[in-house]
PDB file of C-alpha atoms in Angstrom:
ATOM      1  CA  ILE A   1     107.584 118.863 102.693  1.00 60.00           C
ATOM      2  CA  LEU A   2     108.063 115.917  99.949  1.00 64.00           C
ATOM      3  CA  GLU A   3     111.548 115.933 101.044  1.00 72.00           C
ATOM      4  CA  ARG A   4     110.567 114.838 104.502  1.00 76.00           C
ATOM      5  CA  VAL A   5     107.590 112.551 103.532  1.00 71.00           C
ATOM      6  CA  TYR A   6     110.686 110.760 101.344  1.00 71.00           C
ATOM      7  CA  ALA A   7     112.825 111.008 104.062  1.00 77.00           C
ATOM      8  CA  GLN A   8     110.194 109.377 106.344  1.00 76.00           C
ATOM      9  CA  PHE A   9     109.667 106.914 104.200  1.00 73.00           C
ATOM     10  CA  GLN A  10     113.066 106.191 103.143  1.00 75.00           C
ATOM     11  CA  ILE A  11     113.850 105.162 106.826  1.00 78.00           C
ATOM     12  CA  PHE A  12     110.959 102.978 107.282  1.00 73.00           C
ATOM     13  CA  ASP A  13     111.924 101.288 104.254  1.00 69.00           C
ATOM     14  CA  ASN A  14     115.943 100.990 105.174  1.00 74.00           C
ATOM     15  CA  ASP A  15     114.734  99.537 108.957  1.00 74.00           C
ATOM     16  CA  THR A  16     114.922  95.992 108.600  1.00 72.00           C
ATOM     17  CA  THR A  17     112.697  95.538 111.055  1.00 72.00           C
ATOM     18  CA  PHE A  18     109.846  97.134 109.296  1.00 68.00           C
ATOM     19  CA  ARG A  19     110.781  95.630 105.588  1.00 64.00           C
ATOM     20  CA  ASP A  20     109.686  92.364 106.093  1.00 68.00           C
ATOM     21  CA  GLU A  21     106.620  93.337 108.337  1.00 79.00           C
ATOM     22  CA  HIS A  22     103.480  92.442 106.087  1.00 83.00           C
ATOM     23  CA  ARG A  23     101.021  95.017 107.520  1.00 87.00           C
ATOM     24  CA  VAL A  24     103.665  97.436 107.288  1.00 83.00           C
ATOM     25  CA  GLN A  25     104.032  96.492 103.614  1.00 86.00           C
ATOM     26  CA  SER A  26     100.222  96.436 103.325  1.00 90.00           C
ATOM     27  CA  GLU A  27      99.885  99.966 105.035  1.00 89.00           C
ATOM     28  CA  PHE A  28     102.349 101.451 102.580  1.00 87.00           C
ATOM     29  CA  ILE A  29     100.630 100.260  99.973  1.00 92.00           C
ATOM     30  CA  LYS A  30      97.279 101.031 100.784  1.00 93.00           C
ATOM     31  CA  THR A  31      98.266 104.661 101.614  1.00 89.00           C
ATOM     32  CA  PHE A  32     100.525 104.924  98.267  1.00 89.00           C
ATOM     33  CA  THR A  33      97.463 103.796  96.714  1.00 92.00           C
ATOM     34  CA  GLN A  34      95.080 106.856  97.523  1.00 92.00           C
ATOM     35  CA  ILE A  35      98.020 109.679  97.516  1.00 88.00           C
ATOM     36  CA  ALA A  36      99.552 108.245  94.030  1.00 87.00           C
ATOM     37  CA  PRO A  37      97.520 109.665  91.706  1.00 87.00           C
ATOM     38  CA  TYR A  38      97.727 113.233  93.472  1.00 88.00           C
ATOM     39  CA  ALA A  39     100.951 113.530  94.179  1.00 85.00           C
ATOM     40  CA  GLU A  40     103.422 115.407  92.181  1.00 85.00           C
ATOM     41  CA  SER A  41     104.964 113.346  89.330  1.00 87.00           C
ATOM     42  CA  LYS A  42     108.509 113.778  90.740  1.00 86.00           C
ATOM     43  CA  PHE A  43     107.910 111.940  93.859  1.00 86.00           C
ATOM     44  CA  ARG A  44     105.600 109.427  91.904  1.00 88.00           C
ATOM     45  CA  GLU A  45     108.322 108.556  89.847  1.00 88.00           C
ATOM     46  CA  ASP A  46     111.422 108.588  92.205  1.00 86.00           C
ATOM     47  CA  PHE A  47     109.901 106.742  94.987  1.00 86.00           C
ATOM     48  CA  ILE A  48     106.027 105.340  94.727  1.00 89.00           C
ATOM     49  CA  LEU A  49     106.727 103.357  91.566  1.00 91.00           C
ATOM     50  CA  PRO A  50     110.236 102.303  92.458  1.00 90.00           C
ATOM     51  CA  PHE A  51     108.984 100.905  96.063  1.00 89.00           C
ATOM     52  CA  LEU A  52     106.104  99.250  94.469  1.00 92.00           C
ATOM     53  CA  ALA A  53     108.412  97.352  91.693  1.00 93.00           C
ATOM     54  CA  LEU A  54     110.535  96.092  94.825  1.00 90.00           C
ATOM     55  CA  ILE A  55     107.195  94.676  96.576  1.00 91.00           C
ATOM     56  CA  ALA A  56     106.250  93.277  93.820  1.00 93.00           C
ATOM     57  CA  SER A  57     109.690  91.442  92.928  1.00 92.00           C
ATOM     58  CA  GLN A  58     109.818  90.112  96.642  1.00 89.00           C
ATOM     59  CA  ASN A  59     106.286  89.161  96.831  1.00 90.00           C
ATOM     60  CA  SER A  60     106.418  87.209  93.643  1.00 89.00           C
ATOM     61  CA  GLN A  61     109.551  85.571  94.862  1.00 88.00           C
ATOM     62  CA  GLN A  62     107.661  84.168  98.126  1.00 82.00           C
ATOM     63  CA  GLN A  63     107.272  80.536  97.656  1.00 73.00           C
ATOM     64  CA  SER A  64     106.168  79.162 100.985  1.00 69.00           C
ATOM     65  CA  GLU A  65     103.044  77.531 101.547  1.00 64.00           C
ATOM     66  CA  ARG A  66     102.429  79.411 104.739  1.00 56.00           C
ATOM     67  CA  GLY A  67     102.656  83.053 103.030  1.00 80.00           C
ATOM     68  CA  GLN A  68     100.442  82.238 100.168  1.00 87.00           C
ATOM     69  CA  ALA A  69      97.455  84.025 101.735  1.00 89.00           C
ATOM     70  CA  LYS A  70      99.873  87.043 102.364  1.00 90.00           C
ATOM     71  CA  ARG A  71     101.250  86.864  99.214  1.00 91.00           C
ATOM     72  CA  LEU A  72      97.907  86.902  97.831  1.00 93.00           C
ATOM     73  CA  GLU A  73      96.757  90.202  99.750  1.00 94.00           C
ATOM     74  CA  ILE A  74      99.827  92.250  98.838  1.00 94.00           C
ATOM     75  CA  ALA A  75      99.218  91.244  95.163  1.00 94.00           C
ATOM     76  CA  THR A  76      95.643  92.835  95.821  1.00 95.00           C
ATOM     77  CA  TYR A  77      96.705  95.708  97.119  1.00 96.00           C
ATOM     78  CA  LEU A  78      99.691  96.261  94.685  1.00 96.00           C
ATOM     79  CA  PHE A  79      96.849  95.592  91.758  1.00 95.00           C
ATOM     80  CA  GLU A  80      94.718  98.205  93.367  1.00 95.00           C
ATOM     81  CA  ALA A  81      97.760 100.581  93.540  1.00 95.00           C
ATOM     82  CA  TYR A  82      98.816 100.246  89.985  1.00 93.00           C
ATOM     83  CA  SER A  83      95.189 100.690  88.701  1.00 93.00           C
ATOM     84  CA  ALA A  84      95.219 104.110  90.218  1.00 92.00           C
ATOM     85  CA  LEU A  85      99.173 104.638  88.769  1.00 91.00           C
ATOM     86  CA  SER A  86      97.880 103.958  85.576  1.00 87.00           C
ATOM     87  CA  CYS A  87      95.696 106.693  84.966  1.00 86.00           C
ATOM     88  CA  CYS A  88      98.374 109.145  85.655  1.00 85.00           C
ATOM     89  CA  LEU A  89     100.858 110.864  83.282  1.00 84.00           C
ATOM     90  CA  HIS A  90     104.174 108.843  83.306  1.00 86.00           C
ATOM     91  CA  SER A  91     107.496 109.502  81.848  1.00 86.00           C
ATOM     92  CA  GLY A  92     109.038 106.821  79.313  1.00 84.00           C
ATOM     93  CA  GLN A  93     111.710 106.549  81.596  1.00 88.00           C
ATOM     94  CA  SER A  94     109.418 105.530  84.689  1.00 88.00           C
ATOM     95  CA  ILE A  95     107.491 103.298  82.522  1.00 89.00           C
ATOM     96  CA  LEU A  96     110.620 101.153  81.214  1.00 88.00           C
ATOM     97  CA  ASN A  97     112.770 101.122  84.660  1.00 89.00           C
ATOM     98  CA  SER A  98     109.542 100.944  87.674  1.00 90.00           C
ATOM     99  CA  PHE A  99     106.067 100.799  86.131  1.00 91.00           C
ATOM    100  CA  LEU A 100     106.646  97.754  83.839  1.00 93.00           C
ATOM    101  CA  PRO A 101     109.203  95.660  85.961  1.00 94.00           C
ATOM    102  CA  GLY A 102     106.251  95.447  88.831  1.00 94.00           C
ATOM    103  CA  LEU A 103     103.749  94.667  86.754  1.00 94.00           C
ATOM    104  CA  TYR A 104     105.443  91.926  85.370  1.00 95.00           C
ATOM    105  CA  CYS A 105     106.367  90.644  88.792  1.00 94.00           C
ATOM    106  CA  LEU A 106     103.024  91.309  89.953  1.00 95.00           C
ATOM    107  CA  ARG A 107     101.649  89.060  86.762  1.00 95.00           C
ATOM    108  CA  VAL A 108     103.719  85.813  88.205  1.00 93.00           C
ATOM    109  CA  ASP A 109     101.558  86.478  91.377  1.00 93.00           C
ATOM    110  CA  PHE A 110      98.520  86.431  89.369  1.00 93.00           C
ATOM    111  CA  ALA A 111      99.050  84.120  87.452  1.00 92.00           C
ATOM    112  CA  GLN A 112      99.461  81.547  89.819  1.00 90.00           C
ATOM    113  CA  LEU A 113      97.280  83.152  92.757  1.00 90.00           C
ATOM    114  CA  ARG A 114      94.327  84.780  90.711  1.00 91.00           C
ATOM    115  CA  PRO A 115      94.267  83.384  87.384  1.00 92.00           C
ATOM    116  CA  ASP A 116      90.745  85.264  86.742  1.00 92.00           C
ATOM    117  CA  SER A 117      92.187  88.801  87.199  1.00 89.00           C
ATOM    118  CA  VAL A 118      95.521  88.089  84.558  1.00 94.00           C
ATOM    119  CA  ALA A 119      93.278  89.485  81.398  1.00 94.00           C
ATOM    120  CA  VAL A 120      92.891  92.606  83.158  1.00 93.00           C
ATOM    121  CA  LEU A 121      96.602  93.166  84.519  1.00 93.00           C
ATOM    122  CA  ASP A 122      97.788  91.918  80.665  1.00 94.00           C
ATOM    123  CA  SER A 123      95.408  94.923  79.265  1.00 93.00           C
ATOM    124  CA  ILE A 124      97.599  97.656  81.384  1.00 92.00           C
ATOM    125  CA  ILE A 125     101.053  95.803  80.785  1.00 94.00           C
ATOM    126  CA  LYS A 126      99.903  96.365  76.846  1.00 94.00           C
ATOM    127  CA  ASP A 127      98.666 100.065  77.248  1.00 93.00           C
ATOM    128  CA  LEU A 128     101.858 100.662  78.760  1.00 91.00           C
ATOM    129  CA  GLU A 129     103.896  99.044  76.478  1.00 93.00           C
ATOM    130  CA  HIS A 130     102.112 100.566  73.907  1.00 92.00           C
ATOM    131  CA  LYS A 131     102.591 104.033  75.649  1.00 90.00           C
ATOM    132  CA  LEU A 132     106.090 103.337  75.870  1.00 89.00           C
ATOM    133  CA  GLU A 133     106.171 102.430  72.201  1.00 90.00           C
ATOM    134  CA  GLN A 134     104.850 105.943  71.708  1.00 87.00           C
ATOM    135  CA  TYR A 135     107.310 107.836  73.492  1.00 82.00           C
ATOM    136  CA  ARG A 136     110.274 106.115  71.668  1.00 83.00           C
ATOM    137  CA  GLN A 137     108.925 106.700  68.243  1.00 81.00           C
ATOM    138  CA  ASP A 138     108.254 110.514  69.268  1.00 75.00           C
ATOM    139  CA  SER A 139     111.681 111.015  70.519  1.00 69.00           C
ATOM    140  CA  SER A 140     113.058 109.539  67.304  1.00 60.00           C
ATOM    141  CA  LEU A 141     110.997 111.588  65.230  1.00 51.00           C
ATOM    142  CA  LEU A 142     112.407 115.041  67.111  1.00 49.00           C
ATOM    143  CA  ILE A 143     116.257 113.607  66.885  1.00 45.00           C
ATOM    144  CA  GLY A 144     115.565 112.768  62.872  1.00 47.00           C
ATOM    145  CA  GLY A 145     114.086 115.983  62.397  1.00 43.00           C
ATOM    146  CA  THR A 146     115.553 118.371  64.491  1.00 44.00           C
ATOM    147  CA  ASN A 147     117.114 119.985  61.411  1.00 43.00           C
ATOM    148  CA  LEU A 148     114.557 120.445  59.368  1.00 43.00           C
ATOM    149  CA  ASN A 149     112.474 122.075  62.340  1.00 49.00           C
ATOM    150  CA  GLN A 150     115.380 124.383  63.192  1.00 52.00           C
ATOM    151  CA  GLU A 151     115.208 125.627  59.482  1.00 55.00           C
ATOM    152  CA  ASN A 152     111.474 126.019  59.188  1.00 53.00           C
ATOM    153  CA  ILE A 153     111.557 128.083  62.398  1.00 52.00           C
ATOM    154  CA  ARG A 154     114.392 130.124  61.389  1.00 52.00           C
ATOM    155  CA  GLY A 155     112.614 130.564  58.241  1.00 56.00           C
ATOM    156  CA  ARG A 156     109.598 131.715  59.867  1.00 51.00           C
ATOM    157  CA  MET A 157     111.311 134.156  61.753  1.00 51.00           C
ATOM    158  CA  LEU A 158     113.595 135.623  59.463  1.00 56.00           C
ATOM    159  CA  LYS A 159     109.944 136.242  57.468  1.00 56.00           C
ATOM    160  CA  GLY A 160     108.243 137.544  59.718  1.00 50.00           C
ATOM    161  CA  LEU A 161     111.223 139.929  60.631  1.00 50.00           C
ATOM    162  CA  THR A 162     111.018 141.080  56.991  1.00 55.00           C
ATOM    163  CA  ASN A 163     107.105 141.233  57.311  1.00 52.00           C
ATOM    164  CA  PHE A 164     107.744 143.525  60.368  1.00 47.00           C
ATOM    165  CA  ARG A 165     110.238 145.741  58.648  1.00 52.00           C
ATOM    166  CA  ASP A 166     108.461 146.075  55.833  1.00 56.00           C
ATOM    167  CA  SER A 167     105.253 147.346  57.581  1.00 53.00           C
ATOM    168  CA  THR A 168     107.271 149.531  59.710  1.00 51.00           C
ATOM    169  CA  GLU A 169     108.787 151.396  56.808  1.00 57.00           C
ATOM    170  CA  LYS A 170     105.045 152.030  55.344  1.00 56.00           C
ATOM    171  CA  LEU A 171     103.966 153.703  58.973  1.00 51.00           C
ATOM    172  CA  THR A 172     107.123 155.793  58.656  1.00 56.00           C
ATOM    173  CA  TYR A 173     106.159 156.794  55.275  1.00 56.00           C
ATOM    174  CA  ARG A 174     102.956 157.622  56.239  1.00 54.00           C
ATOM    175  CA  PHE A 175     103.570 159.611  59.240  1.00 53.00           C
ATOM    176  CA  MET A 176     106.100 161.903  56.967  1.00 58.00           C
ATOM    177  CA  LYS A 177     103.767 162.072  54.084  1.00 55.00           C
ATOM    178  CA  LYS A 178     100.773 163.869  56.527  1.00 51.00           C
ATOM    179  CA  LYS A 179     103.339 166.317  57.545  1.00 51.00           C
TER     180      LYS A 179
END
Protein backbone atom coordinates (compact mmCIF):
# COMPACT_ATOMS: atom_id res chain seq x y z
CA ILE A 1 0.00 0.00 0.00
CA LEU A 2 2.95 2.33 0.64
CA GLU A 3 3.93 2.02 -3.01
CA ARG A 4 0.47 3.23 -4.06
CA VAL A 5 0.56 6.15 -1.65
CA TYR A 6 4.05 7.00 -2.83
CA ALA A 7 2.95 6.84 -6.49
CA GLN A 8 -0.05 9.08 -5.81
CA PHE A 9 2.07 11.69 -4.07
CA GLN A 10 4.59 11.52 -6.92
CA ILE A 11 1.81 12.28 -9.41
CA PHE A 12 0.83 15.36 -7.42
CA ASP A 13 4.43 16.42 -7.00
CA ASN A 14 5.25 16.04 -10.70
CA ASP A 15 2.13 17.89 -11.86
CA THR A 16 3.16 21.52 -12.33
CA THR A 17 -0.37 22.80 -11.76
CA PHE A 18 -0.27 21.49 -8.19
CA ARG A 19 3.42 22.01 -7.42
CA ASP A 20 3.20 25.76 -6.91
CA GLU A 21 -0.31 25.78 -5.45
CA HIS A 22 -0.09 27.16 -1.92
CA ARG A 23 -3.14 25.34 -0.56
CA VAL A 24 -2.00 21.97 -1.93
CA GLN A 25 1.46 22.40 -0.40
CA SER A 26 -0.10 23.40 2.91
CA GLU A 27 -2.33 20.33 2.93
CA PHE A 28 0.57 18.04 2.04
CA ILE A 29 2.65 19.41 4.88
CA LYS A 30 -0.22 19.16 7.38
CA THR A 31 -0.93 15.58 6.26
CA PHE A 32 2.72 14.60 6.58
CA THR A 33 2.83 16.19 10.03
CA GLN A 34 0.02 13.89 11.14
CA ILE A 35 1.19 10.66 9.50
CA ALA A 36 5.00 10.93 9.60
CA PRO A 37 5.55 9.76 13.19
CA TYR A 38 3.46 6.65 12.46
CA ALA A 39 4.68 5.99 8.93
CA GLU A 40 7.16 3.29 8.06
CA SER A 41 10.70 4.62 8.33
CA LYS A 42 11.47 3.80 4.69
CA PHE A 43 8.55 5.95 3.52
CA ARG A 44 9.54 8.70 5.95
CA GLU A 45 13.17 8.72 4.79
CA ASP A 46 12.62 8.12 1.08
CA PHE A 47 9.69 10.44 0.52
CA ILE A 48 8.47 12.61 3.39
CA LEU A 49 11.82 14.11 4.44
CA PRO A 50 13.01 14.86 0.87
CA PHE A 51 9.60 16.36 0.02
CA LEU A 52 9.69 18.62 3.09
CA ALA A 53 13.28 19.64 2.30
CA LEU A 54 12.24 20.58 -1.24
CA ILE A 55 9.31 22.66 0.01
CA ALA A 56 11.55 24.33 2.63
CA SER A 57 14.12 25.17 -0.05
CA GLN A 58 11.50 26.64 -2.39
CA ASN A 59 9.92 28.58 0.47
CA SER A 60 13.20 30.10 1.66
CA GLN A 61 13.96 31.35 -1.86
CA GLN A 62 10.66 33.23 -2.16
CA GLN A 63 11.40 36.92 -1.83
CA SER A 64 8.29 38.77 -3.00
CA GLU A 65 6.57 41.04 -0.49
CA ARG A 66 3.18 39.79 -1.66
CA GLY A 67 4.06 36.24 -0.68
CA GLN A 68 5.39 36.93 2.83
CA ALA A 69 2.15 35.82 4.54
CA LYS A 70 2.09 32.59 2.52
CA ARG A 71 5.79 32.08 3.14
CA LEU A 72 5.26 32.46 6.89
CA GLU A 73 2.33 30.03 6.79
CA ILE A 74 4.34 27.38 4.94
CA ALA A 75 7.30 27.95 7.29
CA THR A 76 5.02 27.46 10.30
CA TYR A 77 3.59 24.23 8.88
CA LEU A 78 7.11 23.02 8.10
CA PHE A 79 8.20 23.80 11.64
CA GLU A 80 5.33 21.69 12.99
CA ALA A 81 6.23 18.85 10.61
CA TYR A 82 9.92 18.92 11.51
CA SER A 83 9.06 19.08 15.21
CA ALA A 84 6.92 15.94 14.85
CA LEU A 85 9.66 14.20 12.85
CA SER A 86 12.40 15.10 15.31
CA CYS A 87 10.94 12.57 17.75
CA CYS A 88 11.36 9.70 15.25
CA LEU A 89 14.36 7.48 14.65
CA HIS A 90 16.31 8.40 11.50
CA SER A 91 19.33 7.02 9.72
CA GLY A 92 22.44 9.12 9.53
CA GLN A 93 22.03 9.27 5.78
CA SER A 94 18.52 10.76 5.96
CA ILE A 95 19.61 13.28 8.60
CA LEU A 96 22.51 14.39 6.41
CA ASN A 97 20.73 14.41 3.04
CA SER A 98 17.20 15.56 3.87
CA PHE A 99 16.49 16.50 7.46
CA LEU A 100 19.27 19.02 8.12
CA PRO A 101 19.13 20.72 4.68
CA GLY A 102 15.40 21.29 5.15
CA LEU A 103 15.94 22.67 8.64
CA TYR A 104 18.69 25.00 7.41
CA CYS A 105 16.31 26.41 4.79
CA LEU A 106 13.59 26.75 7.40
CA ARG A 107 16.02 28.60 9.64
CA VAL A 108 16.52 31.18 6.88
CA ASP A 109 12.76 31.74 6.82
CA PHE A 110 12.50 31.96 10.59
CA ALA A 111 15.42 34.39 10.85
CA GLN A 112 13.49 36.75 8.58
CA LEU A 113 9.87 36.03 9.52
CA ARG A 114 9.83 34.64 13.09
CA PRO A 115 13.06 35.56 14.85
CA ASP A 116 11.58 34.65 18.23
CA SER A 117 11.41 30.96 17.21
CA VAL A 118 14.95 30.64 15.84
CA ALA A 119 16.29 29.39 19.20
CA VAL A 120 13.92 26.42 19.19
CA LEU A 121 14.87 25.58 15.62
CA ASP A 122 18.56 25.89 16.49
CA SER A 123 18.01 23.42 19.32
CA ILE A 124 16.49 20.85 16.93
CA ILE A 125 19.34 21.40 14.46
CA LYS A 126 21.98 21.03 17.19
CA ASP A 127 20.34 17.81 18.42
CA LEU A 128 20.34 16.31 14.91
CA GLU A 129 23.94 17.39 14.29
CA HIS A 130 24.88 15.66 17.55
CA LYS A 131 23.06 12.47 16.46
CA LEU A 132 24.82 12.62 13.10
CA GLU A 133 28.18 12.94 14.84
CA GLN A 134 27.35 9.92 17.01
CA TYR A 135 26.47 7.90 13.89
CA ARG A 136 29.82 8.84 12.38
CA GLN A 137 31.73 7.89 15.54
CA ASP A 138 29.86 4.60 15.89
CA SER A 139 30.54 3.66 12.28
CA SER A 140 34.24 4.51 12.60
CA LEU A 141 34.47 2.38 15.74
CA LEU A 142 32.84 -0.51 13.94
CA ILE A 143 35.13 -0.18 10.94
CA GLY A 144 38.29 0.22 13.05
CA GLY A 145 37.47 -2.54 15.51
CA THR A 146 36.24 -5.19 13.09
CA ASN A 147 39.21 -7.56 13.45
CA LEU A 148 39.22 -7.32 17.22
CA ASN A 149 35.52 -8.09 17.41
CA GLN A 150 35.86 -11.00 15.00
CA GLU A 151 38.76 -12.41 17.00
CA ASN A 152 36.82 -12.06 20.25
CA ILE A 153 33.81 -13.79 18.76
CA ARG A 154 35.94 -16.55 17.23
CA GLY A 155 37.71 -17.11 20.56
CA ARG A 156 34.45 -17.28 22.48
CA MET A 157 32.96 -19.72 19.97
CA LEU A 158 35.99 -22.01 20.11
CA LYS A 159 36.02 -21.88 23.90
CA GLY A 160 32.31 -22.68 23.95
CA LEU A 161 32.79 -25.60 21.57
CA THR A 162 35.68 -26.92 23.67
CA ASN A 163 33.56 -26.69 26.82
CA PHE A 164 30.68 -28.40 25.02
CA ARG A 165 32.96 -31.21 23.78
CA ASP A 166 34.36 -31.74 27.28
CA SER A 167 30.90 -31.85 28.82
CA THR A 168 29.63 -34.42 26.29
CA GLU A 169 32.68 -36.63 26.95
CA LYS A 170 31.95 -36.51 30.69
CA LEU A 171 28.28 -37.25 30.07
CA THR A 172 29.14 -40.21 27.83
CA TYR A 173 31.56 -41.53 30.46
CA ARG A 174 28.84 -41.35 33.16
CA PHE A 175 26.36 -43.31 31.07
CA MET A 176 28.94 -46.00 30.32
CA LYS A 177 30.01 -46.21 33.96
CA LYS A 178 26.45 -46.97 35.19
CA LYS A 179 26.06 -49.99 32.90
